[in-house]
Amino acid sequence: MSDRRTILILSANPKGTNPLRLSEEIREIKEGLKRSKYRDLYEIETAEAVRVGDIQRAMLDYEPNIVHFCGHGGGEEGLVFEDVTGQIKLVSAEALAGLFSLFADRLDCVLLNACYSEVQAKEISRHINSVIGMSQAIGDQAAIAFAVGFYDALGADKDVDFAYKLGCNAIQMQGIPEHLTPKLLTKVSESSPPPTITTNHYVERPPIEQNCYQNILKPGILIRIKAPEKMGKSSLLNQILAYTKKQNYQTVRLDFQLLEAEVIENSSQFLRWLCKKVSKQLKLADQVDDYWQGMTPNILCTDYFEECLLPHLNNSLVLALDNVDRFFEEKYQVIAANFFGMLRSWWGNAQQTTNSDWQKLRLIVVYSTEDLPKLNIYQSPFNVGEEVKLSEFNRSQIQVLAQHYGLNLLSPQVERLTELVGGHPYLLKLAFEHLKTDPNVTLDKLLVKAATNEGIYRSHLQEYWLNLDNDSELCGIFKAVVTSDSPIQISSPKQLYKLESMGLIAVDNNKVKPRCQLYRLYFREQLG
């Protein structure tokens, strides 16, 4: 066997995901190693537009010492690969860890250069000596800089720890405020990782939490959580689910945001998937294939819950459905009408029946906009149950969040920050994390560059910019919003829905304005 060490680069950028500069990343890695002092120690193999089956074949064909993945990450849902049609196919942390464990005698490093991939890195590091994942979203430029720095160090015959540090420094040297995003996990340290300030610090917004805790105990309850992107919906959902687990309830959480396109081609296929997924998470036998015949999909799914799932539970079931507005798109109108009508009927079953099994079911639906699909009012789950609307943090809540990060900000400092980002939870957390972890960052420095491509919000803003740039009509409408000194009306409900669900605008009395001054300043410059 050759003494050369093999680096296997896997990349995927499926249809329907934001385009990434993956070819540039691969080219830069190759060029860097080609120039390195110990270039003869390494050979690079690549597999692009990787489908799930390609991963195993590539591992068998190349027997790599290092695996590098570049592409999209879906957090707890998995890494994003492609299916046979080029659409999204998610692969779980457990599946990846299981695969890499089979090659652990030769594989000693895995680098997951994808957003929110620390979840997978933790699982893989149970089997592999060194694994690098990303603790949050990472922009193209930072991802490429890290990769180049990392492999330049390996090409100089440095170890993985040094290479990781050089990669982080490469991000910092380019003035990109994302050098804290990569995380190195080792097989030894994975079982007891040191606490980091990237922990999700939760700030309560009374009386929302207590109301949710009280309501979720009600038989057959339906709770609707609504707020724009990155306003804390998922964090609140986590709190509710943690509370229900203390009540010994069983929980199933499904996120529709990264649901594979082929799953939602028709109602039958989607509801089969739903039943299979719930069965799996409840660790109950999957009887779907045997059961799925002779009736309409809604009846089959309802009967499956009534006969194969709910009777086998000793306690209540909380079914949490995150990002259900995936089905608000026009192309899913038929599926939406069937699915949401079914949820409404389940809620009705629990209210009207003497069947205690339906009263075990508690539903939570999470979405980002008021622009609901056109449903019969008697078939909609969006006008029953308990609605929860998340607002921005107030001043006292902002102070609590700052204290979670060990920061004692004076009132004038808080005032200056909120003038820029308002009470936006995600934008505040990002600021506090940088103030806490980087001694070179001061509030003054942070605020001066915040609305530029050199500031800490760079990746967040550029992600929005990419979405706008791909939709000329939406881009033109948002330009009118950010260049107007007063709120304006948007005549297109479709474009209003998009901007509101993205979290770029605030709506008041049918008029809109930028959600915060950060968005006005940045996009006025970009769109001007």
Short mmCIF file of C-alpha atoms in Angstrom, two decimals:
data_model
loop_
_atom_site.label_atom_id
_atom_site.label_comp_id
_atom_site.label_asym_id
_atom_site.label_seq_id
_atom_site.Cartn_x
_atom_site.Cartn_y
_atom_site.Cartn_z
CA MET A 1 0.00 0.00 0.00
CA SER A 2 1.29 3.47 -0.88
CA ASP A 3 2.75 5.67 1.87
CA ARG A 4 0.96 8.67 0.35
CA ARG A 5 -2.03 9.96 2.26
CA THR A 6 -5.28 10.22 0.33
CA ILE A 7 -7.64 13.17 0.68
CA LEU A 8 -11.16 12.47 -0.60
CA ILE A 9 -13.17 15.61 -1.36
CA LEU A 10 -16.94 15.13 -1.55
CA SER A 11 -19.12 18.00 -2.77
CA ALA A 12 -22.84 18.49 -3.35
CA ASN A 13 -24.97 21.48 -4.28
CA PRO A 14 -28.44 20.07 -5.09
CA LYS A 15 -31.15 21.82 -7.06
CA GLY A 16 -33.16 24.19 -4.93
CA THR A 17 -30.25 25.13 -2.62
CA ASN A 18 -28.20 28.31 -2.70
CA PRO A 19 -25.30 28.01 -5.16
CA LEU A 20 -21.90 27.65 -3.47
CA ARG A 21 -18.42 28.22 -4.84
CA LEU A 22 -17.48 24.56 -4.44
CA SER A 23 -15.35 24.32 -7.57
CA GLU A 24 -13.29 27.27 -6.36
CA GLU A 25 -12.82 25.64 -2.95
CA ILE A 26 -11.62 22.38 -4.53
CA ARG A 27 -9.32 24.21 -6.95
CA GLU A 28 -7.76 26.28 -4.16
CA ILE A 29 -7.10 23.18 -2.06
CA LYS A 30 -5.42 21.43 -4.98
CA GLU A 31 -3.32 24.46 -5.94
CA GLY A 32 -2.22 24.98 -2.35
CA LEU A 33 -1.06 21.40 -1.90
CA LYS A 34 0.62 21.45 -5.31
CA ARG A 35 2.80 24.37 -4.11
CA SER A 36 3.52 22.88 -0.69
CA LYS A 37 6.89 21.59 0.50
CA TYR A 38 5.61 18.05 1.18
CA ARG A 39 3.24 17.82 -1.77
CA ASP A 40 4.37 14.26 -2.51
CA LEU A 41 2.85 13.10 0.80
CA TYR A 42 -0.71 13.68 -0.45
CA GLU A 43 -2.93 12.78 -3.34
CA ILE A 44 -6.40 14.23 -3.84
CA GLU A 45 -9.44 12.38 -5.14
CA THR A 46 -12.73 14.15 -5.79
CA ALA A 47 -16.37 13.14 -6.13
CA GLU A 48 -18.70 15.97 -7.13
CA ALA A 49 -22.52 16.22 -7.20
CA VAL A 50 -22.37 13.34 -4.74
CA ARG A 51 -25.39 11.10 -4.35
CA VAL A 52 -25.92 8.99 -1.27
CA GLY A 53 -24.77 5.78 -2.93
CA ASP A 54 -21.63 7.51 -4.21
CA ILE A 55 -20.31 8.05 -0.68
CA GLN A 56 -19.85 4.38 0.13
CA ARG A 57 -18.37 3.62 -3.30
CA ALA A 58 -15.88 6.48 -2.99
CA MET A 59 -14.80 5.29 0.47
CA LEU A 60 -14.25 1.77 -0.88
CA ASP A 61 -12.48 2.92 -4.05
CA TYR A 62 -10.08 5.43 -2.50
CA GLU A 63 -9.69 4.30 1.15
CA PRO A 64 -8.96 7.89 2.22
CA ASN A 65 -7.04 9.09 5.25
CA ILE A 66 -8.90 12.41 5.17
CA VAL A 67 -12.47 13.08 4.04
CA HIS A 68 -13.43 16.65 3.18
CA PHE A 69 -17.09 17.53 2.56
CA CYS A 70 -18.08 20.87 1.06
CA GLY A 71 -21.70 21.79 0.58
CA HIS A 72 -24.81 22.50 2.62
CA GLY A 73 -25.61 21.43 6.16
CA GLY A 74 -29.04 21.09 7.72
CA GLY A 75 -28.11 21.01 11.40
CA GLU A 76 -29.79 18.13 13.20
CA GLU A 77 -31.52 17.07 9.98
CA GLY A 78 -28.21 16.02 8.40
CA LEU A 79 -25.77 16.91 5.64
CA VAL A 80 -27.23 17.72 2.23
CA PHE A 81 -26.33 15.36 -0.62
CA GLU A 82 -28.14 14.70 -3.91
CA ASP A 83 -30.64 12.10 -5.00
CA VAL A 84 -30.77 10.56 -8.48
CA THR A 85 -32.66 13.61 -9.81
CA GLY A 86 -30.25 16.15 -8.33
CA GLN A 87 -32.66 17.16 -5.56
CA ILE A 88 -31.92 17.38 -1.82
CA LYS A 89 -31.21 14.13 0.03
CA LEU A 90 -30.37 14.42 3.73
CA VAL A 91 -27.98 12.01 5.42
CA SER A 92 -28.12 11.83 9.21
CA ALA A 93 -25.22 12.16 11.64
CA GLU A 94 -25.76 8.57 12.78
CA ALA A 95 -25.57 7.22 9.23
CA LEU A 96 -22.36 9.13 8.46
CA ALA A 97 -20.77 8.11 11.74
CA GLY A 98 -21.68 4.48 11.08
CA LEU A 99 -20.10 4.60 7.63
CA PHE A 100 -16.88 6.31 8.73
CA SER A 101 -16.53 3.95 11.71
CA LEU A 102 -16.09 1.08 9.21
CA PHE A 103 -13.00 2.83 7.85
CA ALA A 104 -11.60 4.02 11.19
CA ASP A 105 -8.46 1.90 10.86
CA ARG A 106 -7.31 4.15 8.01
CA LEU A 107 -9.47 7.29 8.23
CA ASP A 108 -8.14 9.69 10.85
CA CYS A 109 -9.62 13.09 9.91
CA VAL A 110 -12.98 14.34 8.63
CA LEU A 111 -13.59 17.99 7.71
CA LEU A 112 -17.23 19.02 7.24
CA ASN A 113 -17.03 22.43 5.57
CA ALA A 114 -20.78 23.09 5.72
CA CYS A 115 -23.11 25.25 7.81
CA TYR A 116 -24.23 23.85 11.18
CA SER A 117 -22.21 20.63 10.70
CA GLU A 118 -20.95 20.48 14.29
CA VAL A 119 -23.90 18.15 14.98
CA GLN A 120 -22.50 15.57 12.57
CA ALA A 121 -18.94 16.21 13.72
CA LYS A 122 -19.81 15.30 17.31
CA GLU A 123 -21.33 11.99 16.26
CA ILE A 124 -18.47 11.11 13.88
CA SER A 125 -15.84 12.00 16.50
CA ARG A 126 -16.96 9.00 18.55
CA HIS A 127 -15.11 6.89 15.97
CA ILE A 128 -12.59 9.15 14.17
CA ASN A 129 -9.59 10.83 15.81
CA SER A 130 -10.10 14.37 14.46
CA VAL A 131 -13.32 15.88 13.10
CA ILE A 132 -14.01 19.50 12.20
CA GLY A 133 -17.52 20.92 11.89
CA MET A 134 -19.09 24.36 11.75
CA SER A 135 -21.00 25.68 14.78
CA GLN A 136 -23.16 28.05 12.73
CA ALA A 137 -23.64 29.30 9.17
CA ILE A 138 -20.37 30.01 7.32
CA GLY A 139 -19.98 32.09 4.17
CA ASP A 140 -18.24 30.93 1.00
CA GLN A 141 -15.21 33.17 1.48
CA ALA A 142 -14.64 32.03 5.06
CA ALA A 143 -15.14 28.36 4.13
CA ILE A 144 -12.58 28.61 1.33
CA ALA A 145 -10.10 30.53 3.50
CA PHE A 146 -10.32 27.89 6.24
CA ALA A 147 -9.85 25.03 3.79
CA VAL A 148 -6.82 26.66 2.14
CA GLY A 149 -5.16 27.42 5.48
CA PHE A 150 -5.88 23.92 6.78
CA TYR A 151 -4.39 22.10 3.79
CA ASP A 152 -1.46 24.52 3.45
CA ALA A 153 -0.50 23.45 6.97
CA LEU A 154 -0.87 19.76 6.18
CA GLY A 155 1.24 20.32 3.08
CA ALA A 156 3.93 21.75 5.38
CA ASP A 157 3.82 18.49 7.37
CA LYS A 158 1.99 20.00 10.36
CA ASP A 159 -0.51 18.03 12.46
CA VAL A 160 -4.29 18.43 12.36
CA ASP A 161 -4.44 20.61 15.48
CA PHE A 162 -1.96 23.10 13.99
CA ALA A 163 -3.74 22.95 10.62
CA TYR A 164 -7.08 23.69 12.28
CA LYS A 165 -5.63 26.73 14.07
CA LEU A 166 -4.01 28.00 10.88
CA GLY A 167 -7.31 27.60 9.04
CA CYS A 168 -9.10 29.69 11.68
CA ASN A 169 -6.34 32.28 11.48
CA ALA A 170 -6.65 32.36 7.68
CA ILE A 171 -10.25 33.48 8.09
CA GLN A 172 -9.19 36.12 10.60
CA MET A 173 -6.31 37.34 8.42
CA GLN A 174 -8.77 38.13 5.64
CA GLY A 175 -10.82 40.25 8.02
CA ILE A 176 -13.78 37.88 7.99
CA PRO A 177 -15.48 37.70 11.40
CA GLU A 178 -16.16 33.95 11.24
CA HIS A 179 -12.95 32.50 12.64
CA LEU A 180 -14.81 31.13 15.68
CA THR A 181 -17.19 29.07 13.54
CA PRO A 182 -14.99 25.98 12.85
CA LYS A 183 -14.83 23.55 15.79
CA LEU A 184 -12.27 20.76 16.18
CA LEU A 185 -13.48 17.65 18.01
CA THR A 186 -11.26 14.73 18.91
CA LYS A 187 -12.10 11.16 19.70
CA VAL A 188 -10.66 11.53 23.21
CA SER A 189 -12.45 14.75 24.09
CA GLU A 190 -15.83 14.09 22.47
CA SER A 191 -17.29 12.30 25.47
CA SER A 192 -16.81 15.33 27.68
CA PRO A 193 -16.44 18.42 25.50
CA PRO A 194 -15.63 21.66 27.28
CA PRO A 195 -18.52 24.10 27.55
CA THR A 196 -18.47 26.84 24.95
CA ILE A 197 -20.36 30.07 24.69
CA THR A 198 -21.94 28.84 21.45
CA THR A 199 -24.53 27.13 23.66
CA ASN A 200 -28.00 28.35 22.78
CA HIS A 201 -28.77 30.83 25.58
CA TYR A 202 -32.53 31.01 25.96
CA VAL A 203 -34.20 34.20 27.16
CA GLU A 204 -37.80 33.96 28.26
CA ARG A 205 -40.45 36.30 26.89
CA PRO A 206 -43.13 36.15 29.61
CA PRO A 207 -45.88 35.11 29.64
CA ILE A 208 -45.30 33.12 26.44
CA GLU A 209 -43.42 30.18 27.94
CA GLN A 210 -45.72 29.59 30.90
CA ASN A 211 -48.77 29.85 28.67
CA CYS A 212 -47.29 27.25 26.33
CA TYR A 213 -46.44 24.92 29.24
CA GLN A 214 -49.99 25.17 30.55
CA ASN A 215 -51.59 24.73 27.14
CA ILE A 216 -49.53 21.72 26.08
CA LEU A 217 -50.99 19.79 29.01
CA LYS A 218 -54.51 20.14 27.58
CA PRO A 219 -55.83 17.01 25.81
CA GLY A 220 -55.86 17.44 22.03
CA ILE A 221 -54.37 20.96 22.09
CA LEU A 222 -53.07 22.63 18.93
CA ILE A 223 -50.44 25.37 19.41
CA ARG A 224 -49.44 27.64 16.52
CA ILE A 225 -46.05 29.41 16.81
CA LYS A 226 -45.57 32.23 14.31
CA ALA A 227 -42.61 34.57 13.74
CA PRO A 228 -40.23 35.53 10.90
CA GLU A 229 -36.99 33.62 10.33
CA LYS A 230 -34.37 33.67 13.11
CA MET A 231 -36.72 35.17 15.69
CA GLY A 232 -36.56 32.23 18.08
CA LYS A 233 -39.37 29.90 16.98
CA SER A 234 -37.20 26.79 17.09
CA SER A 235 -35.73 27.81 20.45
CA LEU A 236 -39.20 28.17 21.95
CA LEU A 237 -40.18 24.83 20.43
CA ASN A 238 -37.13 23.26 22.10
CA GLN A 239 -38.24 24.66 25.46
CA ILE A 240 -41.75 23.27 25.06
CA LEU A 241 -40.47 19.84 24.03
CA ALA A 242 -38.03 19.77 26.96
CA TYR A 243 -40.92 20.60 29.29
CA THR A 244 -43.15 17.87 27.85
CA LYS A 245 -40.39 15.27 28.20
CA LYS A 246 -40.33 16.07 31.93
CA GLN A 247 -44.03 15.16 31.93
CA ASN A 248 -43.04 11.81 30.37
CA TYR A 249 -44.76 12.73 27.13
CA GLN A 250 -43.38 11.23 23.94
CA THR A 251 -42.24 13.73 21.35
CA VAL A 252 -41.76 13.70 17.59
CA ARG A 253 -40.29 16.70 15.83
CA LEU A 254 -40.34 17.03 12.04
CA ASP A 255 -38.74 19.93 10.13
CA PHE A 256 -40.21 20.39 6.66
CA GLN A 257 -37.65 22.97 5.52
CA LEU A 258 -35.21 20.42 4.09
CA LEU A 259 -37.76 17.78 3.20
CA GLU A 260 -36.69 16.07 -0.02
CA ALA A 261 -38.64 17.26 -3.07
CA GLU A 262 -39.62 13.76 -4.18
CA VAL A 263 -41.35 13.14 -0.84
CA ILE A 264 -43.88 15.91 -1.46
CA GLU A 265 -44.70 15.16 -5.08
CA ASN A 266 -48.16 13.96 -4.04
CA SER A 267 -50.27 13.55 -0.89
CA SER A 268 -49.99 9.76 -0.75
CA GLN A 269 -46.20 9.79 -0.87
CA PHE A 270 -45.93 12.57 1.71
CA LEU A 271 -48.36 11.04 4.20
CA ARG A 272 -46.68 7.64 3.86
CA TRP A 273 -43.40 9.38 4.74
CA LEU A 274 -45.10 11.09 7.70
CA CYS A 275 -46.38 7.80 9.12
CA LYS A 276 -43.02 6.08 8.62
CA LYS A 277 -41.10 8.96 10.22
CA VAL A 278 -43.38 9.11 13.27
CA SER A 279 -43.25 5.31 13.67
CA LYS A 280 -39.46 5.41 13.58
CA GLN A 281 -39.11 8.23 16.12
CA LEU A 282 -41.55 6.47 18.46
CA LYS A 283 -39.63 3.21 17.98
CA LEU A 284 -42.81 1.45 16.91
CA ALA A 285 -43.06 -1.16 14.15
CA ASP A 286 -43.36 0.32 10.66
CA GLN A 287 -46.56 -1.18 9.22
CA VAL A 288 -47.10 1.47 6.57
CA ASP A 289 -46.37 -0.63 3.48
CA ASP A 290 -48.79 -3.34 4.57
CA TYR A 291 -51.43 -0.85 5.67
CA TRP A 292 -51.36 1.62 2.76
CA GLN A 293 -54.04 0.46 0.36
CA GLY A 294 -57.69 0.84 -0.55
CA MET A 295 -58.45 4.33 0.80
CA THR A 296 -57.59 7.99 0.21
CA PRO A 297 -54.25 9.16 1.69
CA ASN A 298 -55.88 11.30 4.42
CA ILE A 299 -58.06 8.43 5.60
CA LEU A 300 -55.12 5.99 5.51
CA CYS A 301 -52.90 8.36 7.50
CA THR A 302 -55.64 9.11 10.05
CA ASP A 303 -56.47 5.42 10.46
CA TYR A 304 -52.78 4.59 10.82
CA PHE A 305 -52.44 7.03 13.71
CA GLU A 306 -55.71 5.80 15.23
CA GLU A 307 -54.95 2.10 14.96
CA CYS A 308 -51.16 1.64 14.76
CA LEU A 309 -49.67 4.52 16.75
CA LEU A 310 -51.83 6.21 19.39
CA PRO A 311 -53.20 3.01 21.04
CA HIS A 312 -49.64 1.81 21.66
CA LEU A 313 -48.60 4.90 23.63
CA ASN A 314 -48.82 4.91 27.41
CA ASN A 315 -48.76 8.68 27.59
CA SER A 316 -49.41 11.74 25.46
CA LEU A 317 -47.70 12.39 22.12
CA VAL A 318 -46.46 15.85 21.13
CA LEU A 319 -46.15 16.08 17.35
CA ALA A 320 -44.17 19.22 16.49
CA LEU A 321 -44.19 20.31 12.85
CA ASP A 322 -41.56 22.96 12.12
CA ASN A 323 -41.51 25.16 8.99
CA VAL A 324 -44.94 24.08 7.78
CA ASP A 325 -44.96 27.14 5.51
CA ARG A 326 -42.95 25.00 3.10
CA PHE A 327 -46.45 23.96 1.97
CA PHE A 328 -47.67 27.54 1.53
CA GLU A 329 -46.01 27.65 -1.90
CA GLU A 330 -48.47 27.71 -4.78
CA LYS A 331 -47.20 24.44 -6.29
CA TYR A 332 -48.17 22.58 -3.11
CA GLN A 333 -51.75 23.90 -2.93
CA VAL A 334 -53.37 20.48 -3.32
CA ILE A 335 -51.10 18.80 -0.77
CA ALA A 336 -51.56 21.75 1.61
CA ALA A 337 -55.34 21.52 1.43
CA ASN A 338 -55.25 17.78 2.17
CA PHE A 339 -52.58 17.91 4.88
CA PHE A 340 -53.82 20.94 6.78
CA GLY A 341 -57.40 19.73 6.48
CA MET A 342 -56.30 16.47 8.06
CA LEU A 343 -54.58 18.28 10.96
CA ARG A 344 -57.76 20.25 11.55
CA SER A 345 -59.77 17.00 11.62
CA TRP A 346 -57.34 15.49 14.15
CA TRP A 347 -57.82 18.52 16.38
CA GLY A 348 -61.57 18.14 15.96
CA ASN A 349 -61.41 14.45 16.84
CA ALA A 350 -59.75 15.30 20.14
CA GLN A 351 -62.35 17.97 20.96
CA GLN A 352 -65.46 15.99 20.10
CA THR A 353 -64.70 12.31 20.59
CA THR A 354 -64.83 10.15 23.65
CA ASN A 355 -61.89 8.22 22.18
CA SER A 356 -59.09 8.86 24.66
CA ASP A 357 -56.44 7.96 22.07
CA TRP A 358 -57.02 11.15 20.04
CA GLN A 359 -56.86 13.16 23.25
CA LYS A 360 -53.29 11.90 23.70
CA LEU A 361 -52.23 13.90 20.64
CA ARG A 362 -50.85 17.44 21.09
CA LEU A 363 -50.00 19.32 17.89
CA ILE A 364 -47.52 22.18 17.49
CA VAL A 365 -47.19 23.89 14.11
CA VAL A 366 -44.46 26.46 13.44
CA TYR A 367 -44.45 28.93 10.54
CA SER A 368 -43.18 32.34 9.46
CA THR A 369 -45.92 34.34 7.80
CA GLU A 370 -49.53 35.50 7.95
CA ASP A 371 -49.98 34.73 4.24
CA LEU A 372 -51.69 31.39 4.82
CA PRO A 373 -52.79 29.09 2.00
CA LYS A 374 -56.36 29.51 0.79
CA LEU A 375 -58.20 26.92 2.89
CA ASN A 376 -61.83 26.38 3.77
CA ILE A 377 -62.22 27.98 7.20
CA TYR A 378 -63.59 24.69 8.53
CA GLN A 379 -60.58 22.78 7.17
CA SER A 380 -57.82 25.07 8.43
CA PRO A 381 -55.73 24.43 11.54
CA PHE A 382 -54.68 28.09 11.54
CA ASN A 383 -57.88 29.44 13.09
CA VAL A 384 -58.20 27.02 16.01
CA GLY A 385 -56.14 26.20 19.08
CA GLU A 386 -53.74 28.66 20.69
CA GLU A 387 -51.67 31.14 18.68
CA VAL A 388 -48.22 32.26 19.86
CA LYS A 389 -46.66 35.29 18.18
CA LEU A 390 -43.03 36.00 18.98
CA SER A 391 -42.02 39.62 19.19
CA GLU A 392 -38.52 41.11 19.40
CA PHE A 393 -36.70 41.26 22.73
CA ASN A 394 -37.40 44.26 24.92
CA ARG A 395 -34.63 46.14 26.75
CA SER A 396 -34.70 44.01 29.91
CA GLN A 397 -34.58 40.80 27.86
CA ILE A 398 -31.61 42.15 25.89
CA GLN A 399 -29.80 42.82 29.18
CA VAL A 400 -30.56 39.25 30.32
CA LEU A 401 -29.16 37.87 27.05
CA ALA A 402 -26.00 39.95 27.45
CA GLN A 403 -25.57 38.62 31.00
CA HIS A 404 -25.84 35.05 29.68
CA TYR A 405 -22.69 35.86 27.71
CA GLY A 406 -21.00 37.37 30.75
CA LEU A 407 -21.30 40.91 29.39
CA ASN A 408 -22.23 43.87 31.55
CA LEU A 409 -23.26 46.44 28.98
CA LEU A 410 -24.22 49.93 30.03
CA SER A 411 -27.61 51.29 28.98
CA PRO A 412 -26.08 53.67 26.36
CA GLN A 413 -24.25 50.70 24.79
CA VAL A 414 -27.44 48.66 24.62
CA GLU A 415 -29.20 51.69 23.14
CA ARG A 416 -26.62 52.01 20.36
CA LEU A 417 -26.82 48.31 19.49
CA THR A 418 -30.61 48.25 19.44
CA GLU A 419 -30.70 51.33 17.23
CA LEU A 420 -29.00 49.16 14.63
CA VAL A 421 -30.56 45.70 15.09
CA GLY A 422 -33.61 46.38 17.25
CA GLY A 423 -34.50 43.48 19.54
CA HIS A 424 -33.76 40.84 16.88
CA PRO A 425 -32.68 37.73 18.87
CA TYR A 426 -30.30 36.27 16.28
CA LEU A 427 -28.55 39.55 15.49
CA LEU A 428 -28.11 40.29 19.19
CA LYS A 429 -26.72 36.82 19.93
CA LEU A 430 -24.23 37.13 17.10
CA ALA A 431 -23.01 40.47 18.45
CA PHE A 432 -22.72 39.21 22.04
CA GLU A 433 -20.89 36.07 20.97
CA HIS A 434 -18.23 38.09 19.17
CA LEU A 435 -17.90 40.57 22.01
CA LYS A 436 -17.43 37.70 24.45
CA THR A 437 -15.01 35.50 22.52
CA ASP A 438 -12.84 37.92 20.55
CA PRO A 439 -10.82 40.36 22.69
CA ASN A 440 -10.05 42.40 19.58
CA VAL A 441 -13.74 43.20 19.01
CA THR A 442 -15.24 46.21 20.76
CA LEU A 443 -18.79 47.45 20.40
CA ASP A 444 -17.52 50.52 18.53
CA LYS A 445 -15.63 48.39 16.00
CA LEU A 446 -18.56 46.06 15.65
CA LEU A 447 -21.03 48.86 14.93
CA VAL A 448 -18.79 50.70 12.47
CA LYS A 449 -18.52 47.72 10.11
CA ALA A 450 -21.82 45.99 10.93
CA ALA A 451 -23.65 47.02 7.75
CA THR A 452 -20.72 46.22 5.44
CA ASN A 453 -19.22 43.13 3.86
CA GLU A 454 -16.47 43.25 6.48
CA GLY A 455 -18.74 43.11 9.52
CA ILE A 456 -19.89 40.28 11.75
CA TYR A 457 -23.24 40.08 9.95
CA ARG A 458 -21.60 39.54 6.59
CA SER A 459 -22.74 35.94 6.01
CA HIS A 460 -26.25 36.65 7.26
CA LEU A 461 -26.63 39.67 4.99
CA GLN A 462 -25.07 38.01 1.97
CA GLU A 463 -27.42 35.05 2.29
CA TYR A 464 -30.33 37.46 2.03
CA TRP A 465 -28.65 39.30 -0.82
CA LEU A 466 -28.25 36.07 -2.77
CA ASN A 467 -31.95 35.26 -2.36
CA LEU A 468 -32.93 38.75 -3.48
CA ASP A 469 -30.54 38.74 -6.41
CA ASN A 470 -32.19 35.56 -7.73
CA ASP A 471 -35.62 37.26 -7.82
CA SER A 472 -35.61 40.54 -9.72
CA GLU A 473 -39.20 41.43 -8.82
CA LEU A 474 -38.61 40.83 -5.11
CA CYS A 475 -35.34 42.76 -5.32
CA GLY A 476 -37.09 45.78 -6.86
CA ILE A 477 -39.81 45.80 -4.23
CA PHE A 478 -37.34 45.58 -1.35
CA LYS A 479 -35.28 48.38 -2.89
CA ALA A 480 -38.37 50.57 -2.67
CA VAL A 481 -38.77 49.60 1.00
CA VAL A 482 -35.19 50.41 2.05
CA THR A 483 -34.94 53.65 0.07
CA SER A 484 -38.20 55.08 1.41
CA ASP A 485 -37.99 57.18 4.57
CA SER A 486 -41.50 56.14 5.58
CA PRO A 487 -43.43 52.83 5.51
CA ILE A 488 -44.91 51.85 2.14
CA GLN A 489 -47.53 49.45 0.85
CA ILE A 490 -46.67 46.33 -1.16
CA SER A 491 -49.38 45.46 -3.66
CA SER A 492 -48.24 41.88 -4.33
CA PRO A 493 -49.33 39.47 -1.56
CA LYS A 494 -46.83 36.91 -2.85
CA GLN A 495 -43.85 39.25 -2.51
CA LEU A 496 -45.11 40.55 0.84
CA TYR A 497 -45.21 36.94 2.07
CA LYS A 498 -41.66 36.29 0.91
CA LEU A 499 -40.18 39.39 2.53
CA GLU A 500 -42.12 38.91 5.76
CA SER A 501 -41.26 35.23 6.13
CA MET A 502 -37.59 36.00 5.44
CA GLY A 503 -37.71 38.48 8.30
CA LEU A 504 -36.57 41.44 6.20
CA ILE A 505 -39.60 43.62 6.85
CA ALA A 506 -41.95 44.61 9.65
CA VAL A 507 -45.64 45.01 8.79
CA ASP A 508 -47.88 47.52 10.55
CA ASN A 509 -51.33 48.65 9.38
CA ASN A 510 -50.74 47.11 5.92
CA LYS A 511 -47.56 49.14 5.45
CA VAL A 512 -44.00 47.82 5.62
CA LYS A 513 -40.55 49.05 6.58
CA PRO A 514 -37.17 47.31 7.02
CA ARG A 515 -37.18 45.17 10.15
CA CYS A 516 -34.12 46.99 11.45
CA GLN A 517 -31.70 49.74 10.54
CA LEU A 518 -29.00 47.18 9.71
CA TYR A 519 -31.07 45.92 6.79
CA ARG A 520 -31.89 49.44 5.61
CA LEU A 521 -28.24 50.55 5.61
CA TYR A 522 -26.81 47.41 4.01
CA PHE A 523 -29.39 46.92 1.28
CA ARG A 524 -29.71 50.62 0.48
CA GLU A 525 -26.01 50.46 -0.38
CA GLN A 526 -26.24 47.15 -2.27
CA LEU A 527 -29.39 48.01 -4.20
CA GLY A 528 -28.57 51.63 -4.83
#
